[in-house]
């Protein structure tokens, strides 16, 4: 039992050395630990056999396998348990500047436990020395030497483990803890002899260069005096861009509670169909599947160019892995189709539609639809997305107006990542697309497909007829590739005239 406790302690010491930052010594620490285990086993059993001479070699080996095996298991169990605990407690509310794969919370708990372990080591050493005939003397002495060597390595290395949360930074140097506000950062970092020196409130912290995530550290320091790392300026900038780019739109909110009949606005399912028309088929003659159906009589949003009545339908081929789009000519309705029914026959039934033998079932490998659901028209406002090139020009004007400074670059260059700037998340969320919509600003994961058209053609497709996003609702409604977005563009004049013959269809993903 004594050996089991000692080896558990040894496991804790080794773990402590590894996480504190002595990365270039971890191999040496492991080898020394294994050497200690081997020498301890050997010396203890030889000492015992010499003093007792009654034990046979076989019994000695059994004793070695049982006692030292159990002790060694304790060592690795301690290391494993601490590692798992560390992963579970890995901080998601703070961010580390130390470039290590193993990260732990900056807390005094580990230091307290470590100091509590030291008296245990000393107790066994003194207890064994007080009993000269005790068989545990050699192992305890070697273990004590090992523990002292570990402490020496910790003190000489003195590598800080640092965590940043909001505007605070916590630094652990050796066994001492320091807390600073990022605004106390006094000088730029400097590198000398493989170390980076950081200064907070005239106190220097020397960090080995191999243990620093320099890219992250520099981004962190950039945020120290960033005028947009505060709520007031970010709110002012949001208000300015909203005012400059606001346009009325209609959001299509998923409704998973409503019953899906053939007339309702919806994603997927059994479509309404006028039997006077030929049902759309793809280039192989296979009937297409309903992607989206919009019944404009359900739309109560006023003052839009959308039709006041009728049903607009979007179909795609389920045989095409690209969901019907032709990137060579995105206006050709070969494996996709848009159909408008101006007049609706209310007497039509689902049973009659089913006689068309239309596939209404979801196959995630053949369609972006994951689940059928109804759609509700909701009045909304749309703002210019932050990933559009024009946004940078607007950002320059906004920064000049809000903070009277000149800035040229992307919004990410201005605000930085959300883990360093807690006010950036609201900005990114405000100017990003997360709802199905009509008449809104378009958003893309890649490039605007209209850039590949002539100036005259690009100008023609000036209105978003329909935008479908992967992130809508509970994120289990649609999936356009890897978090993609689909757009159907139309000319505003053609929309007013209810002419849906010329449409540009595009979808892309990350």
PDB file of C-alpha atoms in Angstrom, residues 64-352:
ATOM      1  CA  UNK A  64       8.370  -8.183  -8.000  1.00  0.00           C
ATOM      2  CA  UNK A  65       5.429  -8.733 -10.360  1.00  0.00           C
ATOM      3  CA  UNK A  66       2.783  -8.148  -7.704  1.00  0.00           C
ATOM      4  CA  UNK A  67       4.147  -5.325  -5.576  1.00  0.00           C
ATOM      5  CA  UNK A  68       6.000  -3.365  -8.246  1.00  0.00           C
ATOM      6  CA  UNK A  69       3.334  -4.055 -10.863  1.00  0.00           C
ATOM      7  CA  UNK A  70       0.687  -2.642  -8.566  1.00  0.00           C
ATOM      8  CA  UNK A  71       2.869   0.335  -7.716  1.00  0.00           C
ATOM      9  CA  UNK A  72       3.675   1.065 -11.355  1.00  0.00           C
ATOM     10  CA  UNK A  73      -0.027   0.774 -12.185  1.00  0.00           C
ATOM     11  CA  UNK A  74      -0.659   3.392  -9.530  1.00  0.00           C
ATOM     12  CA  UNK A  75       1.857   5.693 -11.185  1.00  0.00           C
ATOM     13  CA  UNK A  76       0.227   5.481 -14.606  1.00  0.00           C
ATOM     14  CA  UNK A  77      -3.275   5.567 -13.087  1.00  0.00           C
ATOM     15  CA  UNK A  78      -2.459   8.844 -11.383  1.00  0.00           C
ATOM     16  CA  UNK A  79      -1.091  10.312 -14.607  1.00  0.00           C
ATOM     17  CA  UNK A  80      -4.056   9.047 -16.640  1.00  0.00           C
ATOM     18  CA  UNK A  81      -6.679  10.309 -14.184  1.00  0.00           C
ATOM     19  CA  UNK A  82      -5.068  13.723 -14.013  1.00  0.00           C
ATOM     20  CA  UNK A  83      -4.832  13.919 -17.797  1.00  0.00           C
ATOM     21  CA  UNK A  84      -8.507  13.023 -18.239  1.00  0.00           C
ATOM     22  CA  UNK A  85      -9.500  15.490 -15.547  1.00  0.00           C
ATOM     23  CA  UNK A  86      -7.464  18.118 -17.303  1.00  0.00           C
ATOM     24  CA  UNK A  87      -9.186  17.530 -20.619  1.00  0.00           C
ATOM     25  CA  UNK A  88     -12.604  17.689 -19.016  1.00  0.00           C
ATOM     26  CA  UNK A  89     -11.732  20.919 -17.255  1.00  0.00           C
ATOM     27  CA  UNK A  90     -10.073  22.471 -20.305  1.00  0.00           C
ATOM     28  CA  UNK A  91     -11.191  26.059 -20.157  1.00  0.00           C
ATOM     29  CA  UNK A  92     -13.717  27.150 -22.756  1.00  0.00           C
ATOM     30  CA  UNK A  93     -14.187  30.565 -21.169  1.00  0.00           C
ATOM     31  CA  UNK A  94     -10.530  31.533 -21.481  1.00  0.00           C
ATOM     32  CA  UNK A  95      -7.734  31.159 -23.979  1.00  0.00           C
ATOM     33  CA  UNK A  96      -4.118  30.171 -23.559  1.00  0.00           C
ATOM     34  CA  UNK A  97      -1.104  31.864 -25.062  1.00  0.00           C
ATOM     35  CA  UNK A  98       1.238  28.994 -24.267  1.00  0.00           C
ATOM     36  CA  UNK A  99       1.618  26.860 -27.370  1.00  0.00           C
ATOM     37  CA  UNK A 100       1.122  23.432 -25.845  1.00  0.00           C
ATOM     38  CA  UNK A 101      -1.206  20.549 -26.640  1.00  0.00           C
ATOM     39  CA  UNK A 102      -1.890  19.907 -22.939  1.00  0.00           C
ATOM     40  CA  UNK A 103      -3.617  22.818 -21.242  1.00  0.00           C
ATOM     41  CA  UNK A 104      -4.943  23.194 -17.715  1.00  0.00           C
ATOM     42  CA  UNK A 105      -6.755  25.864 -15.786  1.00  0.00           C
ATOM     43  CA  UNK A 106      -4.570  28.453 -14.118  1.00  0.00           C
ATOM     44  CA  UNK A 107      -5.590  27.662 -10.566  1.00  0.00           C
ATOM     45  CA  UNK A 108      -4.086  27.458  -7.111  1.00  0.00           C
ATOM     46  CA  UNK A 109      -5.634  24.044  -6.498  1.00  0.00           C
ATOM     47  CA  UNK A 110      -2.835  22.171  -8.278  1.00  0.00           C
ATOM     48  CA  UNK A 111      -0.190  24.069  -6.343  1.00  0.00           C
ATOM     49  CA  UNK A 112      -1.890  23.338  -3.002  1.00  0.00           C
ATOM     50  CA  UNK A 113      -2.128  19.625  -3.801  1.00  0.00           C
ATOM     51  CA  UNK A 114       1.520  19.537  -4.840  1.00  0.00           C
ATOM     52  CA  UNK A 115       2.667  21.131  -1.587  1.00  0.00           C
ATOM     53  CA  UNK A 116       0.516  18.697   0.375  1.00  0.00           C
ATOM     54  CA  UNK A 117       2.246  15.809  -1.389  1.00  0.00           C
ATOM     55  CA  UNK A 118       5.734  16.914  -0.326  1.00  0.00           C
ATOM     56  CA  UNK A 119       5.226  16.225   3.422  1.00  0.00           C
ATOM     57  CA  UNK A 120       4.083  12.724   2.477  1.00  0.00           C
ATOM     58  CA  UNK A 121       7.356  12.098   0.639  1.00  0.00           C
ATOM     59  CA  UNK A 122       9.391  13.472   3.548  1.00  0.00           C
ATOM     60  CA  UNK A 123       7.414  11.433   6.082  1.00  0.00           C
ATOM     61  CA  UNK A 124       8.193   8.140   4.341  1.00  0.00           C
ATOM     62  CA  UNK A 125      11.863   9.067   3.996  1.00  0.00           C
ATOM     63  CA  UNK A 126      12.220   9.912   7.713  1.00  0.00           C
ATOM     64  CA  UNK A 127      10.097   6.939   8.765  1.00  0.00           C
ATOM     65  CA  UNK A 128      12.256   4.535   6.749  1.00  0.00           C
ATOM     66  CA  UNK A 129      15.531   6.029   8.029  1.00  0.00           C
ATOM     67  CA  UNK A 130      14.244   5.649  11.580  1.00  0.00           C
ATOM     68  CA  UNK A 131      13.833   1.911  10.905  1.00  0.00           C
ATOM     69  CA  UNK A 132      17.204   0.712   9.535  1.00  0.00           C
ATOM     70  CA  UNK A 133      15.899  -2.822   9.044  1.00  0.00           C
ATOM     71  CA  UNK A 134      12.979  -1.643   6.929  1.00  0.00           C
ATOM     72  CA  UNK A 135      13.059  -2.934   3.349  1.00  0.00           C
ATOM     73  CA  UNK A 136      11.617   0.365   2.013  1.00  0.00           C
ATOM     74  CA  UNK A 137      14.714   2.487   2.665  1.00  0.00           C
ATOM     75  CA  UNK A 138      16.329   2.251  -0.819  1.00  0.00           C
ATOM     76  CA  UNK A 139      13.103   2.896  -2.748  1.00  0.00           C
ATOM     77  CA  UNK A 140      12.093   5.780  -0.514  1.00  0.00           C
ATOM     78  CA  UNK A 141      15.500   7.435  -0.764  1.00  0.00           C
ATOM     79  CA  UNK A 142      15.517   7.132  -4.541  1.00  0.00           C
ATOM     80  CA  UNK A 143      11.987   8.448  -4.725  1.00  0.00           C
ATOM     81  CA  UNK A 144      12.863  11.425  -2.528  1.00  0.00           C
ATOM     82  CA  UNK A 145      15.833  12.197  -4.769  1.00  0.00           C
ATOM     83  CA  UNK A 146      13.537  12.023  -7.775  1.00  0.00           C
ATOM     84  CA  UNK A 147      11.005  14.356  -6.132  1.00  0.00           C
ATOM     85  CA  UNK A 148      13.726  16.882  -5.281  1.00  0.00           C
ATOM     86  CA  UNK A 149      15.000  16.750  -8.843  1.00  0.00           C
ATOM     87  CA  UNK A 150      11.445  17.458 -10.076  1.00  0.00           C
ATOM     88  CA  UNK A 151      11.163  20.464  -7.790  1.00  0.00           C
ATOM     89  CA  UNK A 152      14.522  21.727  -9.000  1.00  0.00           C
ATOM     90  CA  UNK A 153      13.389  21.438 -12.621  1.00  0.00           C
ATOM     91  CA  UNK A 154      10.186  23.336 -11.834  1.00  0.00           C
ATOM     92  CA  UNK A 155      11.996  26.179 -10.127  1.00  0.00           C
ATOM     93  CA  UNK A 156      14.777  26.501 -12.715  1.00  0.00           C
ATOM     94  CA  UNK A 157      12.378  26.388 -15.630  1.00  0.00           C
ATOM     95  CA  UNK A 158       9.850  28.779 -14.063  1.00  0.00           C
ATOM     96  CA  UNK A 159       7.784  28.695 -17.268  1.00  0.00           C
ATOM     97  CA  UNK A 160       4.517  30.641 -16.967  1.00  0.00           C
ATOM     98  CA  UNK A 161       1.243  28.992 -17.848  1.00  0.00           C
ATOM     99  CA  UNK A 162      -0.938  31.837 -19.094  1.00  0.00           C
ATOM    100  CA  UNK A 163      -4.664  32.188 -19.664  1.00  0.00           C
ATOM    101  CA  UNK A 164      -6.540  35.131 -21.131  1.00  0.00           C
ATOM    102  CA  UNK A 165     -10.187  35.897 -20.517  1.00  0.00           C
ATOM    103  CA  UNK A 166     -11.810  39.104 -21.717  1.00  0.00           C
ATOM    104  CA  UNK A 167      -9.430  41.869 -20.639  1.00  0.00           C
ATOM    105  CA  UNK A 168      -7.568  39.870 -17.974  1.00  0.00           C
ATOM    106  CA  UNK A 169      -4.465  37.706 -18.184  1.00  0.00           C
ATOM    107  CA  UNK A 170      -3.409  35.178 -15.539  1.00  0.00           C
ATOM    108  CA  UNK A 171       0.241  34.135 -15.407  1.00  0.00           C
ATOM    109  CA  UNK A 172       1.744  31.328 -13.353  1.00  0.00           C
ATOM    110  CA  UNK A 173       5.481  31.554 -12.894  1.00  0.00           C
ATOM    111  CA  UNK A 174       6.868  28.667 -10.883  1.00  0.00           C
ATOM    112  CA  UNK A 175       4.524  28.415  -7.903  1.00  0.00           C
ATOM    113  CA  UNK A 176       3.428  32.046  -7.899  1.00  0.00           C
ATOM    114  CA  UNK A 177       0.322  33.462  -9.592  1.00  0.00           C
ATOM    115  CA  UNK A 178      -0.106  36.895 -11.096  1.00  0.00           C
ATOM    116  CA  UNK A 179      -3.147  38.647 -12.525  1.00  0.00           C
ATOM    117  CA  UNK A 180      -2.948  41.646 -14.842  1.00  0.00           C
ATOM    118  CA  UNK A 181      -5.251  43.705 -16.979  1.00  0.00           C
ATOM    119  CA  UNK A 182      -4.231  43.596 -20.630  1.00  0.00           C
ATOM    120  CA  UNK A 183      -4.098  47.393 -20.598  1.00  0.00           C
ATOM    121  CA  UNK A 184      -1.105  47.091 -18.241  1.00  0.00           C
ATOM    122  CA  UNK A 185       0.958  45.682 -21.080  1.00  0.00           C
ATOM    123  CA  UNK A 186       3.843  48.157 -21.285  1.00  0.00           C
ATOM    124  CA  UNK A 187       6.020  47.169 -24.228  1.00  0.00           C
ATOM    125  CA  UNK A 188       6.078  45.094 -27.356  1.00  0.00           C
ATOM    126  CA  UNK A 189       7.421  41.609 -27.002  1.00  0.00           C
ATOM    127  CA  UNK A 190      11.127  41.035 -27.574  1.00  0.00           C
ATOM    128  CA  UNK A 191      12.997  37.855 -28.284  1.00  0.00           C
ATOM    129  CA  UNK A 192      16.423  37.085 -26.919  1.00  0.00           C
ATOM    130  CA  UNK A 193      18.308  33.799 -26.697  1.00  0.00           C
ATOM    131  CA  UNK A 194      15.217  31.764 -27.483  1.00  0.00           C
ATOM    132  CA  UNK A 195      12.983  33.567 -24.988  1.00  0.00           C
ATOM    133  CA  UNK A 196      10.145  36.064 -25.312  1.00  0.00           C
ATOM    134  CA  UNK A 197       9.983  38.759 -22.670  1.00  0.00           C
ATOM    135  CA  UNK A 198       6.596  40.263 -21.839  1.00  0.00           C
ATOM    136  CA  UNK A 199       6.195  43.226 -19.493  1.00  0.00           C
ATOM    137  CA  UNK A 200       3.069  43.850 -17.434  1.00  0.00           C
ATOM    138  CA  UNK A 201       3.128  46.693 -14.862  1.00  0.00           C
ATOM    139  CA  UNK A 202       6.930  46.794 -15.069  1.00  0.00           C
ATOM    140  CA  UNK A 203       7.126  43.100 -14.198  1.00  0.00           C
ATOM    141  CA  UNK A 204       8.898  40.934 -16.761  1.00  0.00           C
ATOM    142  CA  UNK A 205       7.885  37.413 -17.721  1.00  0.00           C
ATOM    143  CA  UNK A 206      10.446  35.324 -19.553  1.00  0.00           C
ATOM    144  CA  UNK A 207       8.839  32.641 -21.729  1.00  0.00           C
ATOM    145  CA  UNK A 208      10.800  30.151 -23.881  1.00  0.00           C
ATOM    146  CA  UNK A 209       9.986  30.768 -27.536  1.00  0.00           C
ATOM    147  CA  UNK A 210       9.166  27.095 -28.145  1.00  0.00           C
ATOM    148  CA  UNK A 211       6.338  27.328 -25.622  1.00  0.00           C
ATOM    149  CA  UNK A 212       4.658  30.425 -27.080  1.00  0.00           C
ATOM    150  CA  UNK A 213       1.905  30.445 -29.678  1.00  0.00           C
ATOM    151  CA  UNK A 214       3.361  33.610 -31.169  1.00  0.00           C
ATOM    152  CA  UNK A 215       0.641  34.154 -33.779  1.00  0.00           C
ATOM    153  CA  UNK A 216      -2.042  34.092 -31.111  1.00  0.00           C
ATOM    154  CA  UNK A 217       0.029  36.212 -28.753  1.00  0.00           C
ATOM    155  CA  UNK A 218       0.531  38.957 -31.331  1.00  0.00           C
ATOM    156  CA  UNK A 219      -3.199  39.017 -32.140  1.00  0.00           C
ATOM    157  CA  UNK A 220      -3.862  39.266 -28.426  1.00  0.00           C
ATOM    158  CA  UNK A 221      -1.539  42.226 -28.014  1.00  0.00           C
ATOM    159  CA  UNK A 222      -3.085  43.926 -31.039  1.00  0.00           C
ATOM    160  CA  UNK A 223      -6.386  43.959 -29.138  1.00  0.00           C
ATOM    161  CA  UNK A 224      -4.957  45.701 -26.077  1.00  0.00           C
ATOM    162  CA  UNK A 225      -5.483  49.202 -27.458  1.00  0.00           C
ATOM    163  CA  UNK A 226      -8.020  48.384 -30.169  1.00  0.00           C
ATOM    164  CA  UNK A 227     -10.736  51.101 -30.017  1.00  0.00           C
ATOM    165  CA  UNK A 228     -13.231  48.486 -31.218  1.00  0.00           C
ATOM    166  CA  UNK A 229     -12.591  46.139 -28.344  1.00  0.00           C
ATOM    167  CA  UNK A 230     -15.299  47.931 -26.394  1.00  0.00           C
ATOM    168  CA  UNK A 231     -19.076  47.763 -26.520  1.00  0.00           C
ATOM    169  CA  UNK A 232     -19.768  51.446 -27.211  1.00  0.00           C
ATOM    170  CA  UNK A 233     -17.779  51.747 -30.436  1.00  0.00           C
ATOM    171  CA  UNK A 234     -18.952  48.385 -31.755  1.00  0.00           C
ATOM    172  CA  UNK A 235     -22.584  49.388 -31.177  1.00  0.00           C
ATOM    173  CA  UNK A 236     -22.001  52.705 -32.950  1.00  0.00           C
ATOM    174  CA  UNK A 237     -20.410  50.927 -35.902  1.00  0.00           C
ATOM    175  CA  UNK A 238     -23.295  48.434 -36.098  1.00  0.00           C
ATOM    176  CA  UNK A 239     -25.823  51.277 -36.057  1.00  0.00           C
ATOM    177  CA  UNK A 240     -23.987  53.142 -38.817  1.00  0.00           C
ATOM    178  CA  UNK A 241     -23.808  50.150 -41.153  1.00  0.00           C
ATOM    179  CA  UNK A 242     -27.429  49.217 -40.445  1.00  0.00           C
ATOM    180  CA  UNK A 243     -28.550  52.724 -41.333  1.00  0.00           C
ATOM    181  CA  UNK A 244     -26.512  52.772 -44.555  1.00  0.00           C
ATOM    182  CA  UNK A 245     -27.505  49.329 -45.860  1.00  0.00           C
ATOM    183  CA  UNK A 246     -30.959  48.547 -44.430  1.00  0.00           C
ATOM    184  CA  UNK A 247     -33.457  47.156 -46.920  1.00  0.00           C
ATOM    185  CA  UNK A 248     -36.837  45.442 -46.395  1.00  0.00           C
ATOM    186  CA  UNK A 249     -36.901  41.667 -46.811  1.00  0.00           C
ATOM    187  CA  UNK A 250     -39.054  38.653 -46.072  1.00  0.00           C
ATOM    188  CA  UNK A 251     -37.730  35.823 -43.924  1.00  0.00           C
ATOM    189  CA  UNK A 252     -39.030  32.272 -44.321  1.00  0.00           C
ATOM    190  CA  UNK A 253     -39.060  30.777 -40.840  1.00  0.00           C
ATOM    191  CA  UNK A 254     -39.247  26.961 -40.536  1.00  0.00           C
ATOM    192  CA  UNK A 255     -42.399  25.720 -38.836  1.00  0.00           C
ATOM    193  CA  UNK A 256     -42.157  22.073 -37.811  1.00  0.00           C
ATOM    194  CA  UNK A 257     -45.565  22.035 -36.068  1.00  0.00           C
ATOM    195  CA  UNK A 258     -47.942  22.766 -38.965  1.00  0.00           C
ATOM    196  CA  UNK A 259     -49.522  19.975 -40.996  1.00  0.00           C
ATOM    197  CA  UNK A 260     -48.089  19.775 -44.496  1.00  0.00           C
ATOM    198  CA  UNK A 261     -50.891  19.821 -47.051  1.00  0.00           C
ATOM    199  CA  UNK A 262     -50.381  20.359 -50.775  1.00  0.00           C
ATOM    200  CA  UNK A 263     -51.172  24.099 -50.618  1.00  0.00           C
ATOM    201  CA  UNK A 264     -48.964  25.244 -47.732  1.00  0.00           C
ATOM    202  CA  UNK A 265     -45.579  26.996 -48.056  1.00  0.00           C
ATOM    203  CA  UNK A 266     -42.938  24.414 -47.243  1.00  0.00           C
ATOM    204  CA  UNK A 267     -39.565  22.763 -47.729  1.00  0.00           C
ATOM    205  CA  UNK A 268     -39.926  19.470 -49.627  1.00  0.00           C
ATOM    206  CA  UNK A 269     -42.947  17.232 -49.439  1.00  0.00           C
ATOM    207  CA  UNK A 270     -45.785  16.617 -51.894  1.00  0.00           C
ATOM    208  CA  UNK A 271     -46.267  19.652 -54.185  1.00  0.00           C
ATOM    209  CA  UNK A 272     -49.416  21.281 -55.448  1.00  0.00           C
ATOM    210  CA  UNK A 273     -49.769  20.737 -59.185  1.00  0.00           C
ATOM    211  CA  UNK A 274     -51.957  22.082 -61.973  1.00  0.00           C
ATOM    212  CA  UNK A 275     -52.733  19.098 -64.199  1.00  0.00           C
ATOM    213  CA  UNK A 276     -53.057  21.391 -67.217  1.00  0.00           C
ATOM    214  CA  UNK A 277     -49.263  21.735 -67.076  1.00  0.00           C
ATOM    215  CA  UNK A 278     -46.614  19.132 -67.773  1.00  0.00           C
ATOM    216  CA  UNK A 279     -44.850  18.064 -64.592  1.00  0.00           C
ATOM    217  CA  UNK A 280     -41.108  19.029 -64.706  1.00  0.00           C
ATOM    218  CA  UNK A 281     -38.594  16.253 -65.490  1.00  0.00           C
ATOM    219  CA  UNK A 282     -34.794  16.307 -65.595  1.00  0.00           C
ATOM    220  CA  UNK A 283     -32.575  15.604 -68.595  1.00  0.00           C
ATOM    221  CA  UNK A 284     -33.067  11.851 -68.073  1.00  0.00           C
ATOM    222  CA  UNK A 285     -36.852  12.146 -68.044  1.00  0.00           C
ATOM    223  CA  UNK A 286     -37.109  11.520 -64.285  1.00  0.00           C
ATOM    224  CA  UNK A 287     -39.666  13.598 -62.398  1.00  0.00           C
ATOM    225  CA  UNK A 288     -38.023  16.220 -60.215  1.00  0.00           C
ATOM    226  CA  UNK A 289     -38.459  16.584 -56.496  1.00  0.00           C
ATOM    227  CA  UNK A 290     -39.961  19.642 -54.798  1.00  0.00           C
ATOM    228  CA  UNK A 291     -37.296  21.770 -53.129  1.00  0.00           C
ATOM    229  CA  UNK A 292     -39.444  24.645 -51.907  1.00  0.00           C
ATOM    230  CA  UNK A 293     -43.046  25.806 -52.326  1.00  0.00           C
ATOM    231  CA  UNK A 294     -44.278  29.335 -51.529  1.00  0.00           C
ATOM    232  CA  UNK A 295     -47.974  30.176 -51.308  1.00  0.00           C
ATOM    233  CA  UNK A 296     -48.115  33.980 -51.550  1.00  0.00           C
ATOM    234  CA  UNK A 297     -51.634  34.160 -50.183  1.00  0.00           C
ATOM    235  CA  UNK A 298     -50.076  33.259 -46.807  1.00  0.00           C
ATOM    236  CA  UNK A 299     -47.700  36.240 -46.961  1.00  0.00           C
ATOM    237  CA  UNK A 300     -49.040  39.154 -44.907  1.00  0.00           C
ATOM    238  CA  UNK A 301     -45.953  41.315 -45.381  1.00  0.00           C
ATOM    239  CA  UNK A 302     -46.991  44.613 -46.970  1.00  0.00           C
ATOM    240  CA  UNK A 303     -45.310  46.807 -49.575  1.00  0.00           C
ATOM    241  CA  UNK A 304     -43.273  44.149 -51.360  1.00  0.00           C
ATOM    242  CA  UNK A 305     -42.887  43.321 -55.037  1.00  0.00           C
ATOM    243  CA  UNK A 306     -43.894  39.740 -54.383  1.00  0.00           C
ATOM    244  CA  UNK A 307     -47.138  38.437 -55.923  1.00  0.00           C
ATOM    245  CA  UNK A 308     -50.201  38.755 -53.696  1.00  0.00           C
ATOM    246  CA  UNK A 309     -51.462  35.291 -54.600  1.00  0.00           C
ATOM    247  CA  UNK A 310     -50.461  32.117 -56.420  1.00  0.00           C
ATOM    248  CA  UNK A 311     -47.916  29.402 -55.641  1.00  0.00           C
ATOM    249  CA  UNK A 312     -44.247  29.534 -56.656  1.00  0.00           C
ATOM    250  CA  UNK A 313     -42.349  26.231 -56.745  1.00  0.00           C
ATOM    251  CA  UNK A 314     -38.681  25.281 -57.004  1.00  0.00           C
ATOM    252  CA  UNK A 315     -37.782  21.784 -58.249  1.00  0.00           C
ATOM    253  CA  UNK A 316     -34.421  19.990 -58.472  1.00  0.00           C
ATOM    254  CA  UNK A 317     -33.310  16.677 -59.925  1.00  0.00           C
ATOM    255  CA  UNK A 318     -32.652  13.969 -57.369  1.00  0.00           C
ATOM    256  CA  UNK A 319     -30.328  12.219 -59.811  1.00  0.00           C
ATOM    257  CA  UNK A 320     -27.837  15.108 -59.929  1.00  0.00           C
ATOM    258  CA  UNK A 321     -25.163  15.251 -57.224  1.00  0.00           C
ATOM    259  CA  UNK A 322     -24.940  19.031 -57.752  1.00  0.00           C
ATOM    260  CA  UNK A 323     -28.639  19.449 -56.905  1.00  0.00           C
ATOM    261  CA  UNK A 324     -29.406  20.407 -60.491  1.00  0.00           C
ATOM    262  CA  UNK A 325     -27.131  23.416 -60.871  1.00  0.00           C
ATOM    263  CA  UNK A 326     -25.076  23.786 -64.061  1.00  0.00           C
ATOM    264  CA  UNK A 327     -22.065  25.951 -63.297  1.00  0.00           C
ATOM    265  CA  UNK A 328     -21.337  26.403 -67.016  1.00  0.00           C
ATOM    266  CA  UNK A 329     -24.673  28.176 -67.527  1.00  0.00           C
ATOM    267  CA  UNK A 330     -26.603  28.765 -64.320  1.00  0.00           C
ATOM    268  CA  UNK A 331     -29.703  30.118 -66.066  1.00  0.00           C
ATOM    269  CA  UNK A 332     -30.524  26.913 -68.005  1.00  0.00           C
ATOM    270  CA  UNK A 333     -33.402  25.140 -66.267  1.00  0.00           C
ATOM    271  CA  UNK A 334     -32.477  21.605 -67.261  1.00  0.00           C
ATOM    272  CA  UNK A 335     -32.091  19.747 -63.951  1.00  0.00           C
ATOM    273  CA  UNK A 336     -33.907  22.378 -61.928  1.00  0.00           C
ATOM    274  CA  UNK A 337     -37.093  24.303 -62.578  1.00  0.00           C
ATOM    275  CA  UNK A 338     -39.097  27.252 -61.231  1.00  0.00           C
ATOM    276  CA  UNK A 339     -42.855  27.079 -61.789  1.00  0.00           C
ATOM    277  CA  UNK A 340     -45.535  29.644 -60.931  1.00  0.00           C
ATOM    278  CA  UNK A 341     -49.224  28.794 -60.573  1.00  0.00           C
ATOM    279  CA  UNK A 342     -51.267  31.996 -60.782  1.00  0.00           C
ATOM    280  CA  UNK A 343     -54.563  30.285 -60.033  1.00  0.00           C
ATOM    281  CA  UNK A 344     -55.046  27.623 -57.383  1.00  0.00           C
ATOM    282  CA  UNK A 345     -57.592  24.820 -57.528  1.00  0.00           C
ATOM    283  CA  UNK A 346     -58.708  24.429 -53.927  1.00  0.00           C
ATOM    284  CA  UNK A 347     -60.598  21.229 -54.771  1.00  0.00           C
ATOM    285  CA  UNK A 348     -57.401  19.385 -55.635  1.00  0.00           C
ATOM    286  CA  UNK A 349     -56.473  16.584 -53.211  1.00  0.00           C
ATOM    287  CA  UNK A 350     -53.217  14.957 -52.145  1.00  0.00           C
ATOM    288  CA  UNK A 351     -54.476  11.569 -53.369  1.00  0.00           C
ATOM    289  CA  UNK A 352     -54.804  12.925 -56.889  1.00  0.00           C
TER     290      UNK A 352
END
